[in-house]
Coordinates of C-alpha atoms and ligand atoms in Angstrom, one line a residue:
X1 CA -34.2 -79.6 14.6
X2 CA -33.1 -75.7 15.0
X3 CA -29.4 -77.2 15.3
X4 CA -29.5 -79.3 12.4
X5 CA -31.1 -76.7 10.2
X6 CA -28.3 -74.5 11.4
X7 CA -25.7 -76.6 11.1
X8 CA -26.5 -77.3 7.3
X9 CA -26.5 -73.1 7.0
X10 CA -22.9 -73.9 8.4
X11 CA -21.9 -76.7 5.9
X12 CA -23.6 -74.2 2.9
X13 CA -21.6 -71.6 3.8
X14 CA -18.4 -73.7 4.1
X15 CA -18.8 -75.6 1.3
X16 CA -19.4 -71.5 -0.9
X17 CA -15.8 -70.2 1.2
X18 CA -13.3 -69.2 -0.8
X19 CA -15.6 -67.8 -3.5
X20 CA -15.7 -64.8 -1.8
X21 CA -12.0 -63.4 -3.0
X22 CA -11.2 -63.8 -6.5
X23 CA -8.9 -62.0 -9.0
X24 CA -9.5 -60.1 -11.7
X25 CA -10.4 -63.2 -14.4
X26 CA -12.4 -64.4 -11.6
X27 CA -10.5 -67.1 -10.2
X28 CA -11.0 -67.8 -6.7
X29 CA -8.2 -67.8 -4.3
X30 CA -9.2 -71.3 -2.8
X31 CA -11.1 -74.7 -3.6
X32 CA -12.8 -76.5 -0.8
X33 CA -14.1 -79.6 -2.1
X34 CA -16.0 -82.6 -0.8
X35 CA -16.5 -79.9 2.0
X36 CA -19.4 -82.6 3.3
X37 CA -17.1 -85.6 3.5
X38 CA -18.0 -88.0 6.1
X39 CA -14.3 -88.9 7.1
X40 CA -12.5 -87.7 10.0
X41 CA -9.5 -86.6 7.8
X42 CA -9.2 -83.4 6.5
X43 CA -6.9 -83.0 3.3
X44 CA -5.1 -79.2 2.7
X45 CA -3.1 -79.1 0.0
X46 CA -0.5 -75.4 0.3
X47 CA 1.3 -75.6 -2.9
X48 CA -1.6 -77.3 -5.1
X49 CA -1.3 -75.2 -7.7
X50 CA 1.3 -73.3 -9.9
X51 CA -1.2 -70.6 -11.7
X52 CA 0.0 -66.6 -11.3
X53 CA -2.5 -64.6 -11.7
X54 CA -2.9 -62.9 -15.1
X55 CA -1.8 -59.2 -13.2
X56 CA 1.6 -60.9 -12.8
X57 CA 2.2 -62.1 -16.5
X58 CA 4.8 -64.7 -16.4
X59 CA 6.5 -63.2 -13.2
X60 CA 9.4 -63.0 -15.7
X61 CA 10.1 -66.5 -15.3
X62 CA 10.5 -69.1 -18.5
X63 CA 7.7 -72.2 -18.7
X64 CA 10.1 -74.8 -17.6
X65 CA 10.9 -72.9 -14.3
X66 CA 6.9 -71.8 -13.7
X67 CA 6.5 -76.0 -14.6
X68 CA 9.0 -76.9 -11.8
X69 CA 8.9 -77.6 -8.1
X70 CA 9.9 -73.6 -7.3
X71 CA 6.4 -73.2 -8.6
X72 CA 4.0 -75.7 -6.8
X73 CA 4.7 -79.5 -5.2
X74 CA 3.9 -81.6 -8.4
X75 CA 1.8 -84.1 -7.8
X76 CA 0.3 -83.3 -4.6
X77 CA -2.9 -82.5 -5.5
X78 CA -3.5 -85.2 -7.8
X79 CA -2.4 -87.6 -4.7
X80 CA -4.9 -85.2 -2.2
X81 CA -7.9 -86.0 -4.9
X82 CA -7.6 -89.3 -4.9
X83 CA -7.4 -89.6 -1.0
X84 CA -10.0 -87.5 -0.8
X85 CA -11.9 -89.6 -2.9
X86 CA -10.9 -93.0 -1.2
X87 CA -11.6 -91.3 2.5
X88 CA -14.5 -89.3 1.6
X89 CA -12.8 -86.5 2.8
X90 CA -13.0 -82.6 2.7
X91 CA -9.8 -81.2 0.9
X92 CA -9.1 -77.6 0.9
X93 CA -6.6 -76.2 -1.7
X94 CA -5.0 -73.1 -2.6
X95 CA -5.4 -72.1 -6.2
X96 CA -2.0 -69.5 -6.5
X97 CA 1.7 -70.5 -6.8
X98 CA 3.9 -70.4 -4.2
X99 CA 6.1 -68.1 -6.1
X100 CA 3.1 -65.1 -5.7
X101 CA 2.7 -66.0 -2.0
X102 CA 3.3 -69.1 0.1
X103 CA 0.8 -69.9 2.3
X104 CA 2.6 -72.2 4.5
X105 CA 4.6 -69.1 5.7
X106 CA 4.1 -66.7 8.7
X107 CA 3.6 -63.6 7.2
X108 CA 6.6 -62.2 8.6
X109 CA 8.7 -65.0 7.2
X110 CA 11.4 -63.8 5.3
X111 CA 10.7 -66.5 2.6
X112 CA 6.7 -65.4 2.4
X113 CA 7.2 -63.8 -1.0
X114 CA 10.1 -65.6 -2.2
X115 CA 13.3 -63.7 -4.0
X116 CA 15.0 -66.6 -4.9
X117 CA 14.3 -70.3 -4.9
X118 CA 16.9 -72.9 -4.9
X119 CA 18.9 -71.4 -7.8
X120 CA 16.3 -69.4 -9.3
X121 CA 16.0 -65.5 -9.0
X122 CA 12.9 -64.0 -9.0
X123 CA 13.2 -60.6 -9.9
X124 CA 9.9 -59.7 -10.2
X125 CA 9.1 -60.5 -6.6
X126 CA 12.6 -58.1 -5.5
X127 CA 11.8 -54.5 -3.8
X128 CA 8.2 -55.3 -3.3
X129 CA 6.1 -52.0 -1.9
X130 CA 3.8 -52.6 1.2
X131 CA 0.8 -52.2 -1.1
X132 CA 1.6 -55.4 -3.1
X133 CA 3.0 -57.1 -0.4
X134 CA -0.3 -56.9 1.4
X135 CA -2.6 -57.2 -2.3
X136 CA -1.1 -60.7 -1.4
X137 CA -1.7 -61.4 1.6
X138 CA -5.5 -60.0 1.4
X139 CA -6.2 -62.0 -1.7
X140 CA -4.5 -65.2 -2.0
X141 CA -3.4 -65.7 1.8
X142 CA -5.6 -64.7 4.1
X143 CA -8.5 -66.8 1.9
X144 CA -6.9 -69.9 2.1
X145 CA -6.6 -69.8 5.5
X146 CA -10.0 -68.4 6.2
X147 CA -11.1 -71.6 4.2
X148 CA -9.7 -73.9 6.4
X149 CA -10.6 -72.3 10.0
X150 CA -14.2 -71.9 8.2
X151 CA -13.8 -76.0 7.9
X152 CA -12.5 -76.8 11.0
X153 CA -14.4 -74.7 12.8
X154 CA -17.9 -75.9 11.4
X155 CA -16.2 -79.8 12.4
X156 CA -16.0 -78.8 15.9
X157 CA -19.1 -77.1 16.2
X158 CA -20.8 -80.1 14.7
X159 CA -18.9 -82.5 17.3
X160 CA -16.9 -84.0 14.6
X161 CA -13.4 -85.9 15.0
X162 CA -11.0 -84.2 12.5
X163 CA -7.0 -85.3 12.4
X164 CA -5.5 -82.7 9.5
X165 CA -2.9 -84.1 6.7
X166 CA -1.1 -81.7 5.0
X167 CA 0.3 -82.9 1.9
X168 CA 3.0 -81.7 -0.3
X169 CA 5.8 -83.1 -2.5
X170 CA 9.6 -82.5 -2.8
X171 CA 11.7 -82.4 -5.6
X172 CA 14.3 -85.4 -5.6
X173 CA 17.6 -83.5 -5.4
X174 CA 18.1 -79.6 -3.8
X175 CA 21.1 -77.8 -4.0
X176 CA 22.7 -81.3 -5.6
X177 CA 22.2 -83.7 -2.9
X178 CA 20.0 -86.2 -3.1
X179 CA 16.8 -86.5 -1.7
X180 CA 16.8 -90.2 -0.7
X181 CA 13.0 -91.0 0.9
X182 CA 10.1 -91.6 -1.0
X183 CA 8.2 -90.2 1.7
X184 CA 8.8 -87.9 4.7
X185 CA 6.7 -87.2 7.4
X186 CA 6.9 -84.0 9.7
X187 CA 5.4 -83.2 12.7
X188 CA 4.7 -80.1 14.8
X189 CA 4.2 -79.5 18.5
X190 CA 2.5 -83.3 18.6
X191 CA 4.2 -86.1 17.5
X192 CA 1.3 -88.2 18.3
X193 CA -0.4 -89.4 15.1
X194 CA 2.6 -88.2 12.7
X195 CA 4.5 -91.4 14.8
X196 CA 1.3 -93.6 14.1
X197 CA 1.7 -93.1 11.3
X198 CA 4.9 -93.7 10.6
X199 CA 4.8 -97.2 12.4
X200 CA 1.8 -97.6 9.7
X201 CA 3.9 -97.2 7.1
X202 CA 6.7 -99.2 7.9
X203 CA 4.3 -101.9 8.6
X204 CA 2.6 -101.9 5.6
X205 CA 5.8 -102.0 3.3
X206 CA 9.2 -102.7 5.7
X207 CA 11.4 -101.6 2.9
X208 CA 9.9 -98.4 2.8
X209 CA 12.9 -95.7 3.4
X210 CA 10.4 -93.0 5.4
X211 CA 12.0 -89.6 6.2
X212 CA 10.9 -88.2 9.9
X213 CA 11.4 -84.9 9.5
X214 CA 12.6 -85.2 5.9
X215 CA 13.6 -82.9 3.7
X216 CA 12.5 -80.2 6.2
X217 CA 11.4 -80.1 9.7
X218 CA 9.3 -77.7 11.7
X219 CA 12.5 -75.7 12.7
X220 CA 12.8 -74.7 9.3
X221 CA 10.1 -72.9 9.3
X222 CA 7.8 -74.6 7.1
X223 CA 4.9 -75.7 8.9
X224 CA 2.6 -72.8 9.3
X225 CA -0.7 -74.7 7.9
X226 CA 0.1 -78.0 10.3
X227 CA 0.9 -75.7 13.9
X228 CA -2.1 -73.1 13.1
X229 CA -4.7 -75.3 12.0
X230 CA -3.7 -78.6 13.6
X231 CA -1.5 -77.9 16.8
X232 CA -2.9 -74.4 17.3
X233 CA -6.9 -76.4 17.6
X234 CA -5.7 -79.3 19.8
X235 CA -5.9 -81.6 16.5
X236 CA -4.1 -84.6 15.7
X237 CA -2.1 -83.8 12.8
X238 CA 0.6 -84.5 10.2
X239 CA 2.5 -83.0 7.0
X240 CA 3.3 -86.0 4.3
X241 CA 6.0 -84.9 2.1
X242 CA 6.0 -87.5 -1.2
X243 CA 9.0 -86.9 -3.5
X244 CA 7.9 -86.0 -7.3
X245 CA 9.1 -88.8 -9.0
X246 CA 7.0 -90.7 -7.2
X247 CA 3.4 -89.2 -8.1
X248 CA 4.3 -87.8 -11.4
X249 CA 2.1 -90.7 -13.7
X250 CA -1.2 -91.7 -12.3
X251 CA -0.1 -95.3 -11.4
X252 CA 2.2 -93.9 -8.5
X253 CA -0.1 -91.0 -7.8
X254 CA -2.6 -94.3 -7.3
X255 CA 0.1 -96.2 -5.4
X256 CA 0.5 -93.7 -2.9
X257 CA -3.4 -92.6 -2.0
X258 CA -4.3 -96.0 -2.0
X259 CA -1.4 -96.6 0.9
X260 CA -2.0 -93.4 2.8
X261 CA -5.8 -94.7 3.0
X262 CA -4.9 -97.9 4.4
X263 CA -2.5 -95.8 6.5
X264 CA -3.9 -93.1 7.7
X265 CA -6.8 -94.8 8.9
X266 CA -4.3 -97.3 10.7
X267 CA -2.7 -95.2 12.5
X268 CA -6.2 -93.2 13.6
X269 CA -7.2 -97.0 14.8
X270 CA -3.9 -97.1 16.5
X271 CA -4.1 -93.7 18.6
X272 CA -7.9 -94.5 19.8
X273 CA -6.5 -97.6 21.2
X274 CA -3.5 -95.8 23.5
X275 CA -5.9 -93.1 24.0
X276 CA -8.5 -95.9 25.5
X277 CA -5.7 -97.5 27.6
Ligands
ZN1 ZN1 4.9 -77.9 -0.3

């Protein structure tokens, strides 16, 4: 009983993180939601959002650039909800744009604050002092990532199977070439479940064209959230990258949470049966 009572303390206290850093109109740094969910996946979504907070002001960038891709993944939280919804499962987001910080950057990553993106200088962000630099990382950073270690921690406590997907989206052309996969999966240290699920995929719809390490790969840098939280704990693990023209109306945002379900949960069937061999 003492167990149970404590681990509901647990789930209380993981379902409030994130509330405790907010800025200055009160907006938390990070959303957990359906912090109770029963599946065994675990949704994060790194570039959720594209909101600067109001001590930035526009961060001297025009609406259609703070609207674009150097801004946030379009897309890939609408596509996390509705998996979350179909799975049951938790899904933690970050609530700042990747222009103010990104969290799926080391933070001694040259590209943590980013200067320039694609084409786009960002001025505001140039000649940054320490004391900002860190304001950052205490506020919008550190939180998100708290958030999820707060999650996955309270899963393993509780004896819970967890396999993390980290979901983002891509914008169809970079730099002028042509971006051609709908879909691209990346994986870190372990390319266990990230090659379940690939097979998955290709199963479910043979003429899918599936990146593997597409647009980026791990050498690139760009897989902090999928090493620390899923190779760094032992997890299985796996970083979808959807290409925006794909989720941007709700029918393809539909089309694709409703095949990563069916997915997903393939390829977890798949890796309990080699693991049983
Ligand atoms: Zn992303």
């Amino acid at each position: 009983m003492t167990l149970l009572v404590n681990m509901k303390l647990l789930i209380q206290k993981l379902s409030l993180s994130g509330q405790e850093t907010v800025d200055v109109s009160g907006q938390k740094a990070v959303l957990v939601s359906n912090g109770r969910g029963q599946s065994p996946f675990v949704i994060v979504c790194d570039h959720a959002s594209n909101r600067i907070p109001a001590r930035y002001g526009d961060l001297g960038l025009t609406p259609s650039e703070r609207l674009s891709h150097i801004a946030w993944d379009p897309g890939a939280l609408a596509v996390s909800r509705e998996l979350s919804d179909l799975l049951d499962a938790p899904l933690v987001q970050s609530t700042v744009s990747r222009i103010i910080i990104d969290c799926n950057r080391e933070l001694d990553a040259p590209d943590l604050i980013w200067t320039l993106s694609e084409t786009t200088r960002i001025a505001a962000n140039e000649n940054l002092d320490a004391e900002e630099r860190q304001y950052r990382i205490d506020h919008f950073h550190r939180p998100y990532h708290a958030s999820i270690e707060t999650l996955l921690e309270a899963r393993r406590h509780a004896g819970r199977e967890t396999i993390l997907v980290c979901m983002h989206s891509f914008t169809p052309v970079y730099h002028g070439v042509p971006r051609p996969w709908p879909i691209g999966l990346i994986h870190g240290l372990d390319t266990g479940f990230t090659s379940a699920l690939y097979d998955a995929l290709g199963d479910d719809d043979p003429s899918l064209n599936i990146g593997w390490n597409e647009p980026y790969a791990a050498l690139n840098g760009v897989t902090l959230t999928l090493e620390k939280h899923g190779d760094g704990r032992g997890l299985d693990a796996t970083m979808i990258e959807i290409r925006h023209d794909e989720i941007l109306e709700p029918a393809g945002v539909t089309l694709w949470a409703d095949r990563l379900a069916r997915c997903l949960e393939k390829a977890r069937q798949t890796r309990k049966g080699a693991m049983a061999v």
